[in-house]
PDB file of C-alpha atoms in Angstrom:
ATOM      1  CA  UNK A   1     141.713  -5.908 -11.949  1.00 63.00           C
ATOM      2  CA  UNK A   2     142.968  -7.141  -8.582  1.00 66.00           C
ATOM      3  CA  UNK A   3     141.098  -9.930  -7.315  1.00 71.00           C
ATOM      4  CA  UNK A   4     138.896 -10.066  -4.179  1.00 76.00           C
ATOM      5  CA  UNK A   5     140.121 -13.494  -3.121  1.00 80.00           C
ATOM      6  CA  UNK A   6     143.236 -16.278  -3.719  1.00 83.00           C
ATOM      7  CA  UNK A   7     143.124 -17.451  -7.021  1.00 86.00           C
ATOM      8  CA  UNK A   8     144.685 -21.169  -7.180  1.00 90.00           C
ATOM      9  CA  UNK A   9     147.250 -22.236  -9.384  1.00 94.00           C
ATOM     10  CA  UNK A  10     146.048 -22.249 -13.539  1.00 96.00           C
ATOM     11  CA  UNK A  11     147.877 -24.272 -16.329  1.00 96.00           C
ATOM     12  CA  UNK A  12     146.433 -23.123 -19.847  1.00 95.00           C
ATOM     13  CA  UNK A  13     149.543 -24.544 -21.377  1.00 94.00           C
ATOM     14  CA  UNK A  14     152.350 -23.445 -18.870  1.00 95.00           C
ATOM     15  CA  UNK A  15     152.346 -25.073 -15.470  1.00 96.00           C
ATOM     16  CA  UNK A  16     154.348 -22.839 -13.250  1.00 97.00           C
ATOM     17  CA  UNK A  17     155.853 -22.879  -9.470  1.00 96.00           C
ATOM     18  CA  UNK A  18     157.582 -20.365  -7.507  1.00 95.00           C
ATOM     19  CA  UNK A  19     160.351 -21.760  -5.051  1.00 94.00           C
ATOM     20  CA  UNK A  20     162.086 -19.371  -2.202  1.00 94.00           C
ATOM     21  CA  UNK A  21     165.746 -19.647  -0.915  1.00 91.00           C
ATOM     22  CA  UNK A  22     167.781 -18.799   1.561  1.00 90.00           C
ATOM     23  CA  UNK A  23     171.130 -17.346   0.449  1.00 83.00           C
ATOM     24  CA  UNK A  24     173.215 -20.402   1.722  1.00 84.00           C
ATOM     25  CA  UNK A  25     170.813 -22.250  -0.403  1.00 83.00           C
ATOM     26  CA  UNK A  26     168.627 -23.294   1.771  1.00 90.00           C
ATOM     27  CA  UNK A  27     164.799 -23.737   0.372  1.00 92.00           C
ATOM     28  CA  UNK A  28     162.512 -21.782   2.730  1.00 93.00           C
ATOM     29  CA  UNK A  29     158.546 -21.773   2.889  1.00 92.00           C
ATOM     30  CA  UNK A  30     157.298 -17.957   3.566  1.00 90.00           C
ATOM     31  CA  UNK A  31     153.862 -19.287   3.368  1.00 85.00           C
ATOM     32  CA  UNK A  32     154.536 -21.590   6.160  1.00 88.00           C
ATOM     33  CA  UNK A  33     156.775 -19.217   8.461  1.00 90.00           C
ATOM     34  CA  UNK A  34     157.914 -15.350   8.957  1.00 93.00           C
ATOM     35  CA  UNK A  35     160.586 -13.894   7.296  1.00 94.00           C
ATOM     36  CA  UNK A  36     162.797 -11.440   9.001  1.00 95.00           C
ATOM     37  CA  UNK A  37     163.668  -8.014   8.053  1.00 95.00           C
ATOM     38  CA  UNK A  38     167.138  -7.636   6.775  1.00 93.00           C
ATOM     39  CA  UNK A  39     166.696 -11.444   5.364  1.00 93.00           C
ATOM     40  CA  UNK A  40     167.572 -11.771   1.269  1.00 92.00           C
ATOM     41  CA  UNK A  41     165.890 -14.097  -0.251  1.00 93.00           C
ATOM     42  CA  UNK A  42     166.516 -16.283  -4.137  1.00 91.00           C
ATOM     43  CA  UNK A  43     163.331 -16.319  -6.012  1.00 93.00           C
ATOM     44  CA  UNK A  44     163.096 -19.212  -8.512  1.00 93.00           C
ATOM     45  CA  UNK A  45     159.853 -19.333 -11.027  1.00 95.00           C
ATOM     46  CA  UNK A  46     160.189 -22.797 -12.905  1.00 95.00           C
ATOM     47  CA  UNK A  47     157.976 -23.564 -15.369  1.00 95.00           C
ATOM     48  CA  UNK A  48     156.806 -26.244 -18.386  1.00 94.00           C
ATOM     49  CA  UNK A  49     155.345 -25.393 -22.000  1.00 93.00           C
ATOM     50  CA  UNK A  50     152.911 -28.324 -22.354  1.00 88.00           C
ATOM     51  CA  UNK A  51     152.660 -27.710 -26.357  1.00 77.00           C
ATOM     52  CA  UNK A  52     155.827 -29.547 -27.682  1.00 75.00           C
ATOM     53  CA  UNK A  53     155.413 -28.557 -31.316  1.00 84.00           C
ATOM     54  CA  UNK A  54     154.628 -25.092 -30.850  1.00 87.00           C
ATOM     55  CA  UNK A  55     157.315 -22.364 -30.382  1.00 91.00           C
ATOM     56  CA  UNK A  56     156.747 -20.148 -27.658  1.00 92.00           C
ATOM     57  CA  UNK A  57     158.321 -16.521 -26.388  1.00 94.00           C
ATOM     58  CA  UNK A  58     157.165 -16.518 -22.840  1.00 95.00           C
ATOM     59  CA  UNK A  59     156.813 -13.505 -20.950  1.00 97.00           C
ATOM     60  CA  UNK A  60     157.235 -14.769 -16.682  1.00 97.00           C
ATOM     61  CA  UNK A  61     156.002 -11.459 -14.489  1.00 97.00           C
ATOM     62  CA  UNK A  62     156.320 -11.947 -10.688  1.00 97.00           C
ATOM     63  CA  UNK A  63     154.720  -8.943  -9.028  1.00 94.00           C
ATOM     64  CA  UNK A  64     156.515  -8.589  -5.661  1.00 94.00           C
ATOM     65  CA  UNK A  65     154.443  -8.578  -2.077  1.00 93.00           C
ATOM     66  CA  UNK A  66     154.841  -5.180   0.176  1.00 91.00           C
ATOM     67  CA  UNK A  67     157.829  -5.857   2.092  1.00 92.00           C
ATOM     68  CA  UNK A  68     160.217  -6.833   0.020  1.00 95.00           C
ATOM     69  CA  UNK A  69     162.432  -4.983  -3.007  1.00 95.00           C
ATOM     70  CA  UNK A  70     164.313  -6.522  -5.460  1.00 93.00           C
ATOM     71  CA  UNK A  71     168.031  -6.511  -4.878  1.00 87.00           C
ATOM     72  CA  UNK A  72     169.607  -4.900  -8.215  1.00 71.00           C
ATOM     73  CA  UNK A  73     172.798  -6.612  -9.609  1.00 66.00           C
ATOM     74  CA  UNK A  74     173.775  -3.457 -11.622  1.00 55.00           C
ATOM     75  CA  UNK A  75     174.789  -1.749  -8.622  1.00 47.00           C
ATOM     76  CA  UNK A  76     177.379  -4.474  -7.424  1.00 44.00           C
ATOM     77  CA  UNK A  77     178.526  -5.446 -10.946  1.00 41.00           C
ATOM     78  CA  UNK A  78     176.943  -8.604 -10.913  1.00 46.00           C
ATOM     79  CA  UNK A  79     175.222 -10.178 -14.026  1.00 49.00           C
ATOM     80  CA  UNK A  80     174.885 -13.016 -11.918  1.00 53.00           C
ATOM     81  CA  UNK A  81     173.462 -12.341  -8.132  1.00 50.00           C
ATOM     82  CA  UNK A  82     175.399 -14.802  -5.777  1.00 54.00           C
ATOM     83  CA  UNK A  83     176.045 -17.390  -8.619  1.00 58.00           C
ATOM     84  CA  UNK A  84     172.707 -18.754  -8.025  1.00 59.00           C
ATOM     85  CA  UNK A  85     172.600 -19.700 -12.391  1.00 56.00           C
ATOM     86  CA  UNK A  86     174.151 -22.801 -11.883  1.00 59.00           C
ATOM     87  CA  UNK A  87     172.910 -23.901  -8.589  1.00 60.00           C
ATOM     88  CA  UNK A  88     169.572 -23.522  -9.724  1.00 69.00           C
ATOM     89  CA  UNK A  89     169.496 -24.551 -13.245  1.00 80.00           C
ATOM     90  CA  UNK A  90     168.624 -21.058 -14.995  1.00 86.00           C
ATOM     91  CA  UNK A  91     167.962 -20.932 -18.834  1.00 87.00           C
ATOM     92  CA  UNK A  92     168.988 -18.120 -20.308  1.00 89.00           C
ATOM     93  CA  UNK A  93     166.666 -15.179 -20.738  1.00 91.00           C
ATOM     94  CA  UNK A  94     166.469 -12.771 -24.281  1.00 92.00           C
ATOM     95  CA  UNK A  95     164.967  -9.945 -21.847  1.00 92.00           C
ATOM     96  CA  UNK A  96     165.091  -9.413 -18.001  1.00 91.00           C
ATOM     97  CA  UNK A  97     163.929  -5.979 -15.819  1.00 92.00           C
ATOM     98  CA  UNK A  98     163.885  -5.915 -12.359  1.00 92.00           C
ATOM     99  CA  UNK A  99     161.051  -3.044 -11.611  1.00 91.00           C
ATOM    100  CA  UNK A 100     160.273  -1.722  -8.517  1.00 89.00           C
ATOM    101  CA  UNK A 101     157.058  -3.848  -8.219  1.00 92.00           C
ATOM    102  CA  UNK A 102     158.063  -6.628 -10.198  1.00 95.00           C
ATOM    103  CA  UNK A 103     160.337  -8.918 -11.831  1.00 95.00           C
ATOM    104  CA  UNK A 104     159.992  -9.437 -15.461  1.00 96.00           C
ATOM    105  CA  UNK A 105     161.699 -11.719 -17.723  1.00 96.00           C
ATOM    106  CA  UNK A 106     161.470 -13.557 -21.618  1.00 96.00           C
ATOM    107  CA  UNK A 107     162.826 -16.736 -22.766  1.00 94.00           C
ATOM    108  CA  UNK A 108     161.988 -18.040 -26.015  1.00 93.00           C
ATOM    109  CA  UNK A 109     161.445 -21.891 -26.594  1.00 91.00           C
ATOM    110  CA  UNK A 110     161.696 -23.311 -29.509  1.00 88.00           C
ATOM    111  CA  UNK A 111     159.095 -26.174 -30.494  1.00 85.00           C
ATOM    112  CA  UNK A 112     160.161 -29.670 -29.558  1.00 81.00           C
ATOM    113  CA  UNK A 113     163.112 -30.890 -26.894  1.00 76.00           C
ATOM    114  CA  UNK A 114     163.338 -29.724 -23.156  1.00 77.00           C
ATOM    115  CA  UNK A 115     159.775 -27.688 -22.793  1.00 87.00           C
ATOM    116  CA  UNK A 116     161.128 -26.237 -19.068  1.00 92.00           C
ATOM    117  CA  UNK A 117     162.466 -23.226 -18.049  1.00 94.00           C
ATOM    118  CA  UNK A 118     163.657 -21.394 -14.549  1.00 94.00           C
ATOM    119  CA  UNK A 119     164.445 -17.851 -13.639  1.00 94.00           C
ATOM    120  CA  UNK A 120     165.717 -16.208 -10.929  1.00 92.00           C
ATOM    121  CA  UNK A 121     165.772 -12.708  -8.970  1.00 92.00           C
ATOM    122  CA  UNK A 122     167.369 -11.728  -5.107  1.00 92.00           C
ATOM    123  CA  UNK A 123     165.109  -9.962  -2.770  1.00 94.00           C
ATOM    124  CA  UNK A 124     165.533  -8.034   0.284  1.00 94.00           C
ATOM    125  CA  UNK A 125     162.903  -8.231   2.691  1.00 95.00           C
ATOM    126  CA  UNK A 126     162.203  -4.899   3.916  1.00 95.00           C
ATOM    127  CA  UNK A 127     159.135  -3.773   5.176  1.00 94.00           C
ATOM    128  CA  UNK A 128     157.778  -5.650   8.595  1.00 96.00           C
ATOM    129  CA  UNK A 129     153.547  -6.834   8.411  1.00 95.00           C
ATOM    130  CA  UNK A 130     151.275  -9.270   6.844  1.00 95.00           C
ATOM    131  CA  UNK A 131     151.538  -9.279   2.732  1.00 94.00           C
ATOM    132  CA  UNK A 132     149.367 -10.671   0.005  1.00 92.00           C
ATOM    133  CA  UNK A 133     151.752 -12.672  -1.804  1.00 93.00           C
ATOM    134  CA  UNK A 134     150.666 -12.188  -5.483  1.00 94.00           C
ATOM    135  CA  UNK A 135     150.648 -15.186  -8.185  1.00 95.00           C
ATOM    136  CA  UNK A 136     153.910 -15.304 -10.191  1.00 97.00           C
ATOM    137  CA  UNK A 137     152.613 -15.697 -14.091  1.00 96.00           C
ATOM    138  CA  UNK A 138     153.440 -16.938 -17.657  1.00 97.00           C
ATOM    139  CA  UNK A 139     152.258 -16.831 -21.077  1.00 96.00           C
ATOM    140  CA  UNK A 140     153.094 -16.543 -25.082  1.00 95.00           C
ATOM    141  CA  UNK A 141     153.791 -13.220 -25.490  1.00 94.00           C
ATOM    142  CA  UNK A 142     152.157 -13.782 -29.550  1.00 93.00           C
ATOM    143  CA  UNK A 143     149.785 -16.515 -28.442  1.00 93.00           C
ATOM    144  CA  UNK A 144     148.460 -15.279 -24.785  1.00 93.00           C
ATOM    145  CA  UNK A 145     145.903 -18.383 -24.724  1.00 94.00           C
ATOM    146  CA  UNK A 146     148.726 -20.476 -23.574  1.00 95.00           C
ATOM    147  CA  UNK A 147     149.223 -18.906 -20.027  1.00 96.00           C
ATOM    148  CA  UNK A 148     149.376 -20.200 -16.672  1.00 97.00           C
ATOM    149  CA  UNK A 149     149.933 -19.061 -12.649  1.00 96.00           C
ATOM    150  CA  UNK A 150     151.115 -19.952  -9.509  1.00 96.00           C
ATOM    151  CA  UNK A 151     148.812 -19.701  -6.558  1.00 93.00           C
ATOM    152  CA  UNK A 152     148.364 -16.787  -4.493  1.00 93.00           C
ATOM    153  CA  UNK A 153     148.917 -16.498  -0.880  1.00 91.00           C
ATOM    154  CA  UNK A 154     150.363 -14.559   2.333  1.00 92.00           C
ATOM    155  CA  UNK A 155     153.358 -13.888   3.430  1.00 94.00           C
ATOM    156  CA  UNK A 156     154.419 -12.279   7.255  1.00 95.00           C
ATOM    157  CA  UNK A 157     157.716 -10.138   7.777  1.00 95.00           C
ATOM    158  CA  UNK A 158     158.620 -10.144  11.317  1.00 95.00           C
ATOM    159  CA  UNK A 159     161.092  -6.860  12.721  1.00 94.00           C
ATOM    160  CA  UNK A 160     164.889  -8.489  13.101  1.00 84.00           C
ATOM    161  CA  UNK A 161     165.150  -8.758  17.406  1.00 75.00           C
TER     162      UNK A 161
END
Protein backbone atom coordinates (compact mmCIF):
# COMPACT_ATOMS: atom_id res chain seq x y z
CA UNK A 1 0.00 0.00 0.00
CA UNK A 2 1.32 3.55 -0.24
CA UNK A 3 1.99 5.03 2.97
CA UNK A 4 0.24 8.03 4.60
CA UNK A 5 3.45 9.54 5.92
CA UNK A 6 7.65 9.45 5.46
CA UNK A 7 8.85 6.30 6.44
CA UNK A 8 12.65 6.67 7.74
CA UNK A 9 15.41 4.75 6.61
CA UNK A 10 15.14 0.56 7.66
CA UNK A 11 18.20 -1.86 7.74
CA UNK A 12 16.83 -5.57 8.17
CA UNK A 13 20.13 -6.74 6.85
CA UNK A 14 20.86 -4.22 3.93
CA UNK A 15 21.64 -0.66 4.90
CA UNK A 16 21.04 1.39 1.84
CA UNK A 17 21.60 5.23 0.61
CA UNK A 18 20.64 6.99 -2.41
CA UNK A 19 23.20 9.74 -3.64
CA UNK A 20 22.23 12.39 -6.62
CA UNK A 21 24.69 13.90 -9.22
CA UNK A 22 25.11 16.38 -11.39
CA UNK A 23 26.39 15.30 -14.82
CA UNK A 24 29.87 17.03 -14.39
CA UNK A 25 29.91 15.00 -11.29
CA UNK A 26 28.96 17.16 -9.04
CA UNK A 27 26.93 15.60 -5.84
CA UNK A 28 23.68 17.58 -5.51
CA UNK A 29 21.02 17.51 -2.56
CA UNK A 30 17.29 17.67 -4.18
CA UNK A 31 16.02 17.43 -0.73
CA UNK A 32 17.83 20.51 0.20
CA UNK A 33 17.27 22.64 -3.13
CA UNK A 34 15.10 22.75 -6.56
CA UNK A 35 16.00 21.09 -9.47
CA UNK A 36 15.44 22.62 -12.81
CA UNK A 37 13.61 21.33 -15.70
CA UNK A 38 15.78 20.22 -18.50
CA UNK A 39 18.48 19.23 -15.59
CA UNK A 40 19.81 15.26 -15.89
CA UNK A 41 20.61 13.93 -13.03
CA UNK A 42 23.12 10.36 -11.92
CA UNK A 43 21.27 8.33 -9.45
CA UNK A 44 23.56 6.17 -7.27
CA UNK A 45 21.82 3.51 -4.67
CA UNK A 46 24.83 2.06 -2.56
CA UNK A 47 24.24 -0.42 -0.31
CA UNK A 48 25.82 -3.17 2.44
CA UNK A 49 24.68 -6.93 3.10
CA UNK A 50 25.27 -7.08 6.87
CA UNK A 51 25.15 -11.14 6.79
CA UNK A 52 28.77 -12.06 5.69
CA UNK A 53 28.22 -15.80 5.47
CA UNK A 54 25.08 -15.78 3.74
CA UNK A 55 24.79 -15.48 -0.10
CA UNK A 56 22.43 -13.07 -1.24
CA UNK A 57 20.64 -12.14 -4.86
CA UNK A 58 19.43 -8.69 -4.13
CA UNK A 59 16.73 -7.18 -5.93
CA UNK A 60 17.42 -2.78 -5.55
CA UNK A 61 13.88 -1.06 -6.90
CA UNK A 62 13.98 2.78 -6.95
CA UNK A 63 10.49 3.99 -7.80
CA UNK A 64 11.00 7.39 -9.50
CA UNK A 65 9.17 10.82 -8.08
CA UNK A 66 6.65 12.69 -10.71
CA UNK A 67 8.89 14.84 -12.56
CA UNK A 68 11.45 13.03 -13.62
CA UNK A 69 11.92 9.94 -16.40
CA UNK A 70 14.61 7.80 -16.70
CA UNK A 71 16.99 8.58 -19.51
CA UNK A 72 17.26 5.18 -21.64
CA UNK A 73 20.81 4.18 -22.84
CA UNK A 74 19.38 1.87 -25.59
CA UNK A 75 18.42 4.70 -27.59
CA UNK A 76 22.00 6.36 -27.76
CA UNK A 77 23.91 3.04 -27.85
CA UNK A 78 25.19 3.35 -24.57
CA UNK A 79 25.60 0.35 -22.13
CA UNK A 80 27.21 2.75 -20.07
CA UNK A 81 25.30 6.34 -19.58
CA UNK A 82 28.11 9.07 -19.48
CA UNK A 83 30.80 6.59 -18.14
CA UNK A 84 29.53 7.15 -14.77
CA UNK A 85 30.70 2.92 -13.91
CA UNK A 86 33.96 3.87 -13.03
CA UNK A 87 33.54 7.20 -11.48
CA UNK A 88 31.19 5.84 -9.20
CA UNK A 89 32.33 2.46 -8.34
CA UNK A 90 29.39 0.27 -9.95
CA UNK A 91 29.34 -3.59 -9.40
CA UNK A 92 28.13 -5.32 -11.98
CA UNK A 93 24.47 -6.22 -12.19
CA UNK A 94 23.00 -10.02 -13.51
CA UNK A 95 19.61 -8.02 -14.35
CA UNK A 96 18.82 -4.26 -14.93
CA UNK A 97 15.25 -2.56 -16.42
CA UNK A 98 14.74 0.86 -16.55
CA UNK A 99 10.65 1.11 -16.36
CA UNK A 100 8.77 3.98 -16.76
CA UNK A 101 8.18 4.34 -12.96
CA UNK A 102 11.14 2.75 -11.80
CA UNK A 103 14.54 1.53 -11.92
CA UNK A 104 15.15 -2.03 -11.19
CA UNK A 105 18.25 -3.91 -10.88
CA UNK A 106 19.94 -7.57 -9.35
CA UNK A 107 23.33 -8.27 -8.21
CA UNK A 108 24.14 -11.39 -6.61
CA UNK A 109 26.70 -11.54 -3.63
CA UNK A 110 28.28 -14.26 -2.77
CA UNK A 111 28.79 -15.05 1.11
CA UNK A 112 31.97 -13.66 2.60
CA UNK A 113 34.49 -10.70 1.11
CA UNK A 114 33.31 -7.12 0.04
CA UNK A 115 29.40 -7.20 1.34
CA UNK A 116 28.76 -3.60 -0.77
CA UNK A 117 27.30 -2.86 -3.80
CA UNK A 118 26.30 0.47 -6.03
CA UNK A 119 24.09 1.01 -9.00
CA UNK A 120 23.38 3.57 -11.13
CA UNK A 121 20.59 5.11 -13.57
CA UNK A 122 20.44 8.92 -15.54
CA UNK A 123 17.35 10.91 -15.11
CA UNK A 124 15.82 13.74 -16.81
CA UNK A 125 13.93 16.00 -14.80
CA UNK A 126 10.85 16.78 -16.53
CA UNK A 127 7.83 17.73 -15.03
CA UNK A 128 7.89 21.26 -12.88
CA UNK A 129 5.99 20.97 -8.93
CA UNK A 130 6.48 19.57 -5.56
CA UNK A 131 7.17 15.51 -5.61
CA UNK A 132 7.10 12.84 -2.97
CA UNK A 133 10.38 11.42 -3.36
CA UNK A 134 9.77 7.65 -2.74
CA UNK A 135 12.30 5.32 -0.65
CA UNK A 136 14.80 3.53 -2.94
CA UNK A 137 14.72 -0.37 -1.57
CA UNK A 138 16.63 -3.71 -1.24
CA UNK A 139 16.19 -7.18 -0.31
CA UNK A 140 17.03 -11.14 -0.99
CA UNK A 141 15.09 -11.89 -3.70
CA UNK A 142 14.92 -15.95 -1.97
CA UNK A 143 15.24 -14.66 1.58
CA UNK A 144 12.99 -11.26 1.62
CA UNK A 145 13.58 -10.98 5.59
CA UNK A 146 16.85 -9.44 4.83
CA UNK A 147 15.58 -6.08 3.30
CA UNK A 148 16.22 -2.59 3.92
CA UNK A 149 15.25 1.30 2.61
CA UNK A 150 16.30 4.58 2.21
CA UNK A 151 14.22 7.35 3.66
CA UNK A 152 11.52 9.03 1.99
CA UNK A 153 11.22 12.61 1.26
CA UNK A 154 10.34 15.66 -1.21
CA UNK A 155 11.69 16.84 -3.94
CA UNK A 156 10.73 20.51 -5.93
CA UNK A 157 11.27 20.96 -9.83
CA UNK A 158 11.43 24.53 -10.62
CA UNK A 159 10.47 25.68 -14.70
CA UNK A 160 14.14 26.46 -16.47
CA UNK A 161 13.97 30.78 -16.63
Amino acid sequence: GVPSEEQPPEDNGFALQRSYYAVNGEEIDPRARPLHQGDRVVVRIEGRAGQTEIEHQVLIVDLLPAGLEIENPALGGEADPGGYAGLLGLTPTAFTERRDDRFVAAIDLPAGGDRRFAVAYQARVVTPGDFVLPAAFAEDMYQPRYNGRTAMGRITVQPRD
